[in-house]
Amino acid sequence: MELPLSPSTFQAATPLESASIPTNLVRRELLKRALGNPVVNRLPTLIPLFVMGYAALGLAARDLMLALVSLQILTIVLTSYTAIRVTEILTEEQKSRKPETNAIRLWLFFELVSGAIWGLMIAATAESGQMTSSNTTISVTLIVTVSLAVIVAAEARGLAKAMLIGFAMTSIPVTIYHYEHFGSYVLLAVCLFPPTMYWLADRLGKQAHSSLQTEMENIVLNQKLSEALSISEYLSAHDSLTGLLNRRDFERVTEELRSRNRLGELAIIMVDLDNFKLINDQYGHSLGDDVLRTTARLMQSQLRDLNISASSENAVARWGGEEFIIAITNCSAEDVVRISEQIRCILEGYQNREWPRGVKLSGSFGSTCWHSNEPLNAAIKRADKAMYAAKSAGRNQTRFASFVTENASVSRVRQL
């Protein structure tokens, strides 16, 4: 069985930390949301323009009003076109790159022009002289449209700011110029409208920023939590030193292997490193740990290269101390003996120049076949008995325990 993670996972495991989303990423996402579908989002703006254009037919200055309505439609088309380009830039996957500012500046410029045109429409109502139903319709529609546009654009404060600046640049001078028609109250209302709406847009923008940042942080935290749970499951099932399965999970995995191969032969190999206690006592536990890790790596490497059958599966675990255990599916008695000897020879022939000269790697192997009509524990005990027979016979050799009704008979394996 391949390890999903390396043993370094244990050293790299750290407590789950809170996520921190950079402000520029939050603003970028807010801008994307404010843009949405640039064409579709602009279509509702045409409704008040048609209403104002129809109402303008009753004005003395209808030519001016209709010209401004036409100019605003053209501006909407240009704004939508540049907004499409901005959307394409923002959806690029190159997160590290700063978005192309020229397209954004051009887009905001058209938004400013749009706001300025809305402000100029006040002039058309003043030119008619008296207050009529057409004037009232245009004025109410104008204020409602600008207010809604600013509120909708509040997520992207730069957008709302550009629109209000454009509106203020034209509406205030026009109202001052036609002071005799509008009077002081209208002038005061027009002067207070842009800063009031900007304050409201700023509040809404900050709320949207905070809400989105929390949402993005929660997404990142959920991803980290999912990764942490995966690592936790791995850590609970594997030995922290070698990265192999631990004893408990080996039993579970081996039972699963048996359930998938009920009619096939399944072999068990027990391995005990020779003279490991002397290595620990003489050279220290640091070298002993390195010997255990090396053994695990060599066994895994050899098991990956098994030449049994395409459907063969295996599981390898650290059984305890210097003992290891291996389970192999679709493996006959002849195959398990051959594999045991191959691994034993690999261990015996291994050399590490960084180890002291007196350190030699070898192991005593006990193998058996696990039959479907017996519990796993019985097969492990039989393999363990064969392993101790190998140690008693002089170590660094393999013994095979055959299945017998009452007792296991241990046979000597001729070393390859």
PDB file of C-alpha atoms in Angstrom, residues 15-234:
ATOM      1  CA  PRO A  15      -1.739  23.977  14.752  1.00  0.00           C
ATOM      2  CA  LEU A  16      -4.499  25.397  12.551  1.00  0.00           C
ATOM      3  CA  GLU A  17      -4.035  29.158  12.256  1.00  0.00           C
ATOM      4  CA  SER A  18      -6.576  31.806  11.375  1.00  0.00           C
ATOM      5  CA  ALA A  19      -6.722  32.831   7.730  1.00  0.00           C
ATOM      6  CA  SER A  20      -5.710  36.327   6.687  1.00  0.00           C
ATOM      7  CA  ILE A  21      -6.969  37.594   3.333  1.00  0.00           C
ATOM      8  CA  PRO A  22      -5.011  40.517   1.808  1.00  0.00           C
ATOM      9  CA  THR A  23      -7.090  43.679   1.411  1.00  0.00           C
ATOM     10  CA  ASN A  24      -6.255  43.973  -2.280  1.00  0.00           C
ATOM     11  CA  LEU A  25      -7.771  40.527  -2.957  1.00  0.00           C
ATOM     12  CA  VAL A  26     -10.966  41.507  -1.135  1.00  0.00           C
ATOM     13  CA  ARG A  27     -11.217  44.754  -3.115  1.00  0.00           C
ATOM     14  CA  ARG A  28     -10.572  42.843  -6.328  1.00  0.00           C
ATOM     15  CA  GLU A  29     -13.407  40.427  -5.576  1.00  0.00           C
ATOM     16  CA  LEU A  30     -15.726  43.306  -4.606  1.00  0.00           C
ATOM     17  CA  LEU A  31     -14.965  45.001  -7.905  1.00  0.00           C
ATOM     18  CA  LYS A  32     -15.754  41.772  -9.786  1.00  0.00           C
ATOM     19  CA  ARG A  33     -19.064  41.480  -7.970  1.00  0.00           C
ATOM     20  CA  ALA A  34     -19.923  45.121  -8.605  1.00  0.00           C
ATOM     21  CA  LEU A  35     -19.247  44.629 -12.303  1.00  0.00           C
ATOM     22  CA  GLY A  36     -21.151  41.355 -12.545  1.00  0.00           C
ATOM     23  CA  ASN A  37     -22.340  41.038 -16.134  1.00  0.00           C
ATOM     24  CA  PRO A  38     -21.495  44.505 -17.524  1.00  0.00           C
ATOM     25  CA  VAL A  39     -24.077  44.386 -20.308  1.00  0.00           C
ATOM     26  CA  VAL A  40     -26.985  42.877 -18.389  1.00  0.00           C
ATOM     27  CA  ASN A  41     -26.395  45.096 -15.340  1.00  0.00           C
ATOM     28  CA  ARG A  42     -26.618  48.202 -17.536  1.00  0.00           C
ATOM     29  CA  LEU A  43     -29.923  47.330 -19.177  1.00  0.00           C
ATOM     30  CA  PRO A  44     -32.099  48.520 -16.237  1.00  0.00           C
ATOM     31  CA  THR A  45     -30.542  51.996 -16.621  1.00  0.00           C
ATOM     32  CA  LEU A  46     -32.270  52.319 -19.982  1.00  0.00           C
ATOM     33  CA  ILE A  47     -35.716  52.239 -18.317  1.00  0.00           C
ATOM     34  CA  PRO A  48     -35.409  55.614 -16.514  1.00  0.00           C
ATOM     35  CA  LEU A  49     -33.814  57.080 -19.632  1.00  0.00           C
ATOM     36  CA  PHE A  50     -36.832  56.113 -21.726  1.00  0.00           C
ATOM     37  CA  VAL A  51     -39.147  57.525 -19.009  1.00  0.00           C
ATOM     38  CA  MET A  52     -37.216  60.793 -18.946  1.00  0.00           C
ATOM     39  CA  GLY A  53     -37.089  60.930 -22.731  1.00  0.00           C
ATOM     40  CA  TYR A  54     -40.855  60.493 -22.932  1.00  0.00           C
ATOM     41  CA  ALA A  55     -41.398  63.138 -20.238  1.00  0.00           C
ATOM     42  CA  ALA A  56     -39.033  65.489 -22.088  1.00  0.00           C
ATOM     43  CA  LEU A  57     -41.580  65.741 -24.905  1.00  0.00           C
ATOM     44  CA  GLY A  58     -43.576  68.049 -22.629  1.00  0.00           C
ATOM     45  CA  LEU A  59     -40.630  70.340 -21.892  1.00  0.00           C
ATOM     46  CA  ALA A  60     -39.726  73.556 -23.635  1.00  0.00           C
ATOM     47  CA  ALA A  61     -36.116  72.353 -23.649  1.00  0.00           C
ATOM     48  CA  ARG A  62     -36.987  68.936 -24.988  1.00  0.00           C
ATOM     49  CA  ASP A  63     -34.201  69.056 -27.585  1.00  0.00           C
ATOM     50  CA  LEU A  64     -31.593  69.510 -24.837  1.00  0.00           C
ATOM     51  CA  MET A  65     -33.113  66.731 -22.748  1.00  0.00           C
ATOM     52  CA  LEU A  66     -33.338  64.302 -25.656  1.00  0.00           C
ATOM     53  CA  ALA A  67     -29.745  65.086 -26.604  1.00  0.00           C
ATOM     54  CA  LEU A  68     -28.599  64.328 -23.040  1.00  0.00           C
ATOM     55  CA  VAL A  69     -30.602  61.095 -23.005  1.00  0.00           C
ATOM     56  CA  SER A  70     -28.989  60.032 -26.282  1.00  0.00           C
ATOM     57  CA  LEU A  71     -25.548  60.985 -24.985  1.00  0.00           C
ATOM     58  CA  GLN A  72     -26.165  58.981 -21.804  1.00  0.00           C
ATOM     59  CA  ILE A  73     -27.126  55.903 -23.834  1.00  0.00           C
ATOM     60  CA  LEU A  74     -23.883  56.254 -25.794  1.00  0.00           C
ATOM     61  CA  THR A  75     -21.955  56.596 -22.533  1.00  0.00           C
ATOM     62  CA  ILE A  76     -23.620  53.462 -21.188  1.00  0.00           C
ATOM     63  CA  VAL A  77     -22.499  51.540 -24.265  1.00  0.00           C
ATOM     64  CA  LEU A  78     -18.903  52.764 -23.877  1.00  0.00           C
ATOM     65  CA  THR A  79     -18.953  52.052 -20.127  1.00  0.00           C
ATOM     66  CA  SER A  80     -20.217  48.522 -20.737  1.00  0.00           C
ATOM     67  CA  TYR A  81     -17.496  47.894 -23.312  1.00  0.00           C
ATOM     68  CA  THR A  82     -14.700  49.017 -20.971  1.00  0.00           C
ATOM     69  CA  ALA A  83     -16.324  47.139 -18.067  1.00  0.00           C
ATOM     70  CA  ILE A  84     -16.145  43.927 -20.119  1.00  0.00           C
ATOM     71  CA  ARG A  85     -12.410  44.479 -20.555  1.00  0.00           C
ATOM     72  CA  VAL A  86     -11.989  45.123 -16.806  1.00  0.00           C
ATOM     73  CA  THR A  87     -13.926  41.939 -16.032  1.00  0.00           C
ATOM     74  CA  GLU A  88     -11.623  39.931 -18.295  1.00  0.00           C
ATOM     75  CA  ILE A  89      -8.592  41.328 -16.489  1.00  0.00           C
ATOM     76  CA  LEU A  90     -10.020  40.598 -13.051  1.00  0.00           C
ATOM     77  CA  THR A  91     -10.904  37.008 -13.928  1.00  0.00           C
ATOM     78  CA  GLU A  92      -7.368  36.194 -15.006  1.00  0.00           C
ATOM     79  CA  GLU A  93      -5.722  33.571 -12.816  1.00  0.00           C
ATOM     80  CA  GLN A  94      -2.485  35.537 -12.429  1.00  0.00           C
ATOM     81  CA  LYS A  95      -3.191  36.616  -8.875  1.00  0.00           C
ATOM     82  CA  SER A  96       0.279  37.995  -8.308  1.00  0.00           C
ATOM     83  CA  ARG A  97      -0.043  40.528 -11.127  1.00  0.00           C
ATOM     84  CA  LYS A  98      -1.634  43.888 -10.487  1.00  0.00           C
ATOM     85  CA  PRO A  99      -4.672  44.377 -12.741  1.00  0.00           C
ATOM     86  CA  GLU A 100      -4.116  46.577 -15.790  1.00  0.00           C
ATOM     87  CA  THR A 101      -4.856  50.078 -14.452  1.00  0.00           C
ATOM     88  CA  ASN A 102      -5.447  51.766 -17.829  1.00  0.00           C
ATOM     89  CA  ALA A 103      -8.639  49.821 -18.502  1.00  0.00           C
ATOM     90  CA  ILE A 104      -9.899  50.480 -14.968  1.00  0.00           C
ATOM     91  CA  ARG A 105      -9.141  54.184 -15.238  1.00  0.00           C
ATOM     92  CA  LEU A 106     -10.945  54.424 -18.574  1.00  0.00           C
ATOM     93  CA  TRP A 107     -13.937  52.592 -17.112  1.00  0.00           C
ATOM     94  CA  LEU A 108     -14.073  54.946 -14.094  1.00  0.00           C
ATOM     95  CA  PHE A 109     -13.724  57.929 -16.450  1.00  0.00           C
ATOM     96  CA  PHE A 110     -16.837  56.852 -18.366  1.00  0.00           C
ATOM     97  CA  GLU A 111     -18.649  56.392 -15.045  1.00  0.00           C
ATOM     98  CA  LEU A 112     -17.660  59.963 -14.134  1.00  0.00           C
ATOM     99  CA  VAL A 113     -18.942  61.195 -17.505  1.00  0.00           C
ATOM    100  CA  SER A 114     -22.188  59.296 -16.923  1.00  0.00           C
ATOM    101  CA  GLY A 115     -22.609  61.007 -13.548  1.00  0.00           C
ATOM    102  CA  ALA A 116     -21.901  64.380 -15.166  1.00  0.00           C
ATOM    103  CA  ILE A 117     -24.612  63.788 -17.777  1.00  0.00           C
ATOM    104  CA  TRP A 118     -27.119  62.945 -15.057  1.00  0.00           C
ATOM    105  CA  GLY A 119     -26.237  66.257 -13.410  1.00  0.00           C
ATOM    106  CA  LEU A 120     -26.650  68.218 -16.648  1.00  0.00           C
ATOM    107  CA  MET A 121     -30.213  66.957 -16.979  1.00  0.00           C
ATOM    108  CA  ILE A 122     -31.167  69.363 -14.195  1.00  0.00           C
ATOM    109  CA  ALA A 123     -30.593  72.181 -16.680  1.00  0.00           C
ATOM    110  CA  ALA A 124     -33.347  70.885 -18.954  1.00  0.00           C
ATOM    111  CA  THR A 125     -35.919  71.136 -16.155  1.00  0.00           C
ATOM    112  CA  ALA A 126     -34.862  74.724 -15.381  1.00  0.00           C
ATOM    113  CA  GLU A 127     -35.150  75.879 -19.000  1.00  0.00           C
ATOM    114  CA  SER A 128     -38.866  75.155 -19.081  1.00  0.00           C
ATOM    115  CA  GLY A 129     -39.519  77.893 -16.532  1.00  0.00           C
ATOM    116  CA  GLN A 130     -42.602  76.617 -14.647  1.00  0.00           C
ATOM    117  CA  MET A 131     -42.870  73.366 -12.669  1.00  0.00           C
ATOM    118  CA  THR A 132     -44.917  70.885 -14.679  1.00  0.00           C
ATOM    119  CA  SER A 133     -45.643  67.170 -14.465  1.00  0.00           C
ATOM    120  CA  SER A 134     -42.837  66.564 -16.944  1.00  0.00           C
ATOM    121  CA  ASN A 135     -40.400  68.467 -14.723  1.00  0.00           C
ATOM    122  CA  THR A 136     -41.521  66.520 -11.673  1.00  0.00           C
ATOM    123  CA  THR A 137     -41.254  63.164 -13.487  1.00  0.00           C
ATOM    124  CA  ILE A 138     -37.772  63.942 -14.726  1.00  0.00           C
ATOM    125  CA  SER A 139     -36.553  65.267 -11.348  1.00  0.00           C
ATOM    126  CA  VAL A 140     -37.879  62.317  -9.341  1.00  0.00           C
ATOM    127  CA  THR A 141     -36.629  59.791 -11.878  1.00  0.00           C
ATOM    128  CA  LEU A 142     -33.225  61.485 -11.923  1.00  0.00           C
ATOM    129  CA  ILE A 143     -32.758  61.478  -8.137  1.00  0.00           C
ATOM    130  CA  VAL A 144     -34.016  57.899  -7.732  1.00  0.00           C
ATOM    131  CA  THR A 145     -31.833  56.628 -10.587  1.00  0.00           C
ATOM    132  CA  VAL A 146     -28.635  58.246  -9.289  1.00  0.00           C
ATOM    133  CA  SER A 147     -29.355  57.136  -5.715  1.00  0.00           C
ATOM    134  CA  LEU A 148     -29.967  53.527  -6.730  1.00  0.00           C
ATOM    135  CA  ALA A 149     -26.896  53.518  -8.992  1.00  0.00           C
ATOM    136  CA  VAL A 150     -24.697  54.721  -6.120  1.00  0.00           C
ATOM    137  CA  ILE A 151     -26.133  52.165  -3.682  1.00  0.00           C
ATOM    138  CA  VAL A 152     -25.671  49.314  -6.180  1.00  0.00           C
ATOM    139  CA  ALA A 153     -22.092  50.472  -6.811  1.00  0.00           C
ATOM    140  CA  ALA A 154     -21.333  50.788  -3.082  1.00  0.00           C
ATOM    141  CA  GLU A 155     -19.350  47.527  -3.068  1.00  0.00           C
ATOM    142  CA  ALA A 156     -16.799  49.214  -5.306  1.00  0.00           C
ATOM    143  CA  ARG A 157     -16.317  52.573  -3.604  1.00  0.00           C
ATOM    144  CA  GLY A 158     -14.216  53.889  -6.475  1.00  0.00           C
ATOM    145  CA  LEU A 159     -17.173  53.392  -8.811  1.00  0.00           C
ATOM    146  CA  ALA A 160     -19.610  55.246  -6.538  1.00  0.00           C
ATOM    147  CA  LYS A 161     -17.057  58.004  -5.987  1.00  0.00           C
ATOM    148  CA  ALA A 162     -16.513  58.552  -9.728  1.00  0.00           C
ATOM    149  CA  MET A 163     -20.259  58.723 -10.380  1.00  0.00           C
ATOM    150  CA  LEU A 164     -20.913  61.202  -7.553  1.00  0.00           C
ATOM    151  CA  ILE A 165     -17.973  63.409  -8.503  1.00  0.00           C
ATOM    152  CA  GLY A 166     -19.278  63.627 -12.068  1.00  0.00           C
ATOM    153  CA  PHE A 167     -22.797  64.400 -10.815  1.00  0.00           C
ATOM    154  CA  ALA A 168     -21.522  67.110  -8.439  1.00  0.00           C
ATOM    155  CA  MET A 169     -19.320  68.676 -11.151  1.00  0.00           C
ATOM    156  CA  THR A 170     -22.371  69.535 -13.264  1.00  0.00           C
ATOM    157  CA  SER A 171     -25.425  69.560 -10.996  1.00  0.00           C
ATOM    158  CA  ILE A 172     -24.088  72.146  -8.513  1.00  0.00           C
ATOM    159  CA  PRO A 173     -22.926  74.698 -11.144  1.00  0.00           C
ATOM    160  CA  VAL A 174     -26.210  74.240 -13.093  1.00  0.00           C
ATOM    161  CA  THR A 175     -28.283  74.772  -9.939  1.00  0.00           C
ATOM    162  CA  ILE A 176     -26.273  77.875  -9.058  1.00  0.00           C
ATOM    163  CA  TYR A 177     -26.692  79.223 -12.598  1.00  0.00           C
ATOM    164  CA  HIS A 178     -30.466  78.723 -12.384  1.00  0.00           C
ATOM    165  CA  TYR A 179     -30.689  79.883  -8.787  1.00  0.00           C
ATOM    166  CA  GLU A 180     -33.645  82.151  -9.530  1.00  0.00           C
ATOM    167  CA  HIS A 181     -35.631  79.160 -10.759  1.00  0.00           C
ATOM    168  CA  PHE A 182     -34.625  76.599  -8.105  1.00  0.00           C
ATOM    169  CA  GLY A 183     -34.106  78.743  -5.010  1.00  0.00           C
ATOM    170  CA  SER A 184     -31.964  78.189  -1.930  1.00  0.00           C
ATOM    171  CA  TYR A 185     -33.632  74.961  -0.741  1.00  0.00           C
ATOM    172  CA  VAL A 186     -33.031  73.124  -4.000  1.00  0.00           C
ATOM    173  CA  LEU A 187     -29.479  74.470  -4.156  1.00  0.00           C
ATOM    174  CA  LEU A 188     -28.844  73.236  -0.596  1.00  0.00           C
ATOM    175  CA  ALA A 189     -30.335  69.829  -1.418  1.00  0.00           C
ATOM    176  CA  VAL A 190     -28.233  69.479  -4.565  1.00  0.00           C
ATOM    177  CA  CYS A 191     -25.076  70.483  -2.679  1.00  0.00           C
ATOM    178  CA  LEU A 192     -25.752  67.998   0.143  1.00  0.00           C
ATOM    179  CA  PHE A 193     -26.827  65.137  -2.099  1.00  0.00           C
ATOM    180  CA  PRO A 194     -23.343  64.005  -3.338  1.00  0.00           C
ATOM    181  CA  PRO A 195     -21.583  63.974   0.088  1.00  0.00           C
ATOM    182  CA  THR A 196     -24.595  62.330   1.731  1.00  0.00           C
ATOM    183  CA  MET A 197     -24.741  59.595  -0.873  1.00  0.00           C
ATOM    184  CA  TYR A 198     -20.983  59.129  -0.689  1.00  0.00           C
ATOM    185  CA  TRP A 199     -21.192  58.717   3.095  1.00  0.00           C
ATOM    186  CA  LEU A 200     -23.930  56.119   2.628  1.00  0.00           C
ATOM    187  CA  ALA A 201     -21.978  54.341  -0.111  1.00  0.00           C
ATOM    188  CA  ASP A 202     -18.875  54.367   2.082  1.00  0.00           C
ATOM    189  CA  ARG A 203     -20.756  52.756   4.970  1.00  0.00           C
ATOM    190  CA  LEU A 204     -22.284  50.127   2.707  1.00  0.00           C
ATOM    191  CA  GLY A 205     -18.903  49.531   1.054  1.00  0.00           C
ATOM    192  CA  LYS A 206     -17.182  48.952   4.393  1.00  0.00           C
ATOM    193  CA  GLN A 207     -19.912  46.511   5.417  1.00  0.00           C
ATOM    194  CA  ALA A 208     -19.582  44.684   2.105  1.00  0.00           C
ATOM    195  CA  HIS A 209     -15.777  44.593   2.497  1.00  0.00           C
ATOM    196  CA  SER A 210     -16.004  43.195   6.027  1.00  0.00           C
ATOM    197  CA  SER A 211     -18.649  40.644   5.038  1.00  0.00           C
ATOM    198  CA  LEU A 212     -16.693  39.457   1.997  1.00  0.00           C
ATOM    199  CA  GLN A 213     -13.435  39.258   3.943  1.00  0.00           C
ATOM    200  CA  THR A 214     -15.148  37.081   6.547  1.00  0.00           C
ATOM    201  CA  GLU A 215     -16.633  34.919   3.778  1.00  0.00           C
ATOM    202  CA  MET A 216     -13.243  34.465   2.078  1.00  0.00           C
ATOM    203  CA  GLU A 217     -11.531  33.736   5.406  1.00  0.00           C
ATOM    204  CA  ASN A 218     -14.167  31.106   6.176  1.00  0.00           C
ATOM    205  CA  ILE A 219     -13.550  29.466   2.791  1.00  0.00           C
ATOM    206  CA  VAL A 220      -9.803  29.339   3.452  1.00  0.00           C
ATOM    207  CA  LEU A 221     -10.364  28.060   6.999  1.00  0.00           C
ATOM    208  CA  ASN A 222     -12.684  25.329   5.708  1.00  0.00           C
ATOM    209  CA  GLN A 223     -10.016  24.272   3.213  1.00  0.00           C
ATOM    210  CA  LYS A 224      -7.370  24.242   5.957  1.00  0.00           C
ATOM    211  CA  LEU A 225      -9.709  22.319   8.247  1.00  0.00           C
ATOM    212  CA  SER A 226     -10.331  19.736   5.525  1.00  0.00           C
ATOM    213  CA  GLU A 227      -6.578  19.364   5.009  1.00  0.00           C
ATOM    214  CA  ALA A 228      -6.017  19.162   8.771  1.00  0.00           C
ATOM    215  CA  LEU A 229      -8.640  16.428   9.102  1.00  0.00           C
ATOM    216  CA  SER A 230      -7.006  14.479   6.271  1.00  0.00           C
ATOM    217  CA  ILE A 231      -3.609  14.790   7.948  1.00  0.00           C
ATOM    218  CA  SER A 232      -5.139  13.866  11.312  1.00  0.00           C
ATOM    219  CA  GLU A 233      -6.618  10.703   9.812  1.00  0.00           C
ATOM    220  CA  TYR A 234      -3.239   9.881   8.296  1.00  0.00           C
TER     221      TYR A 234
END
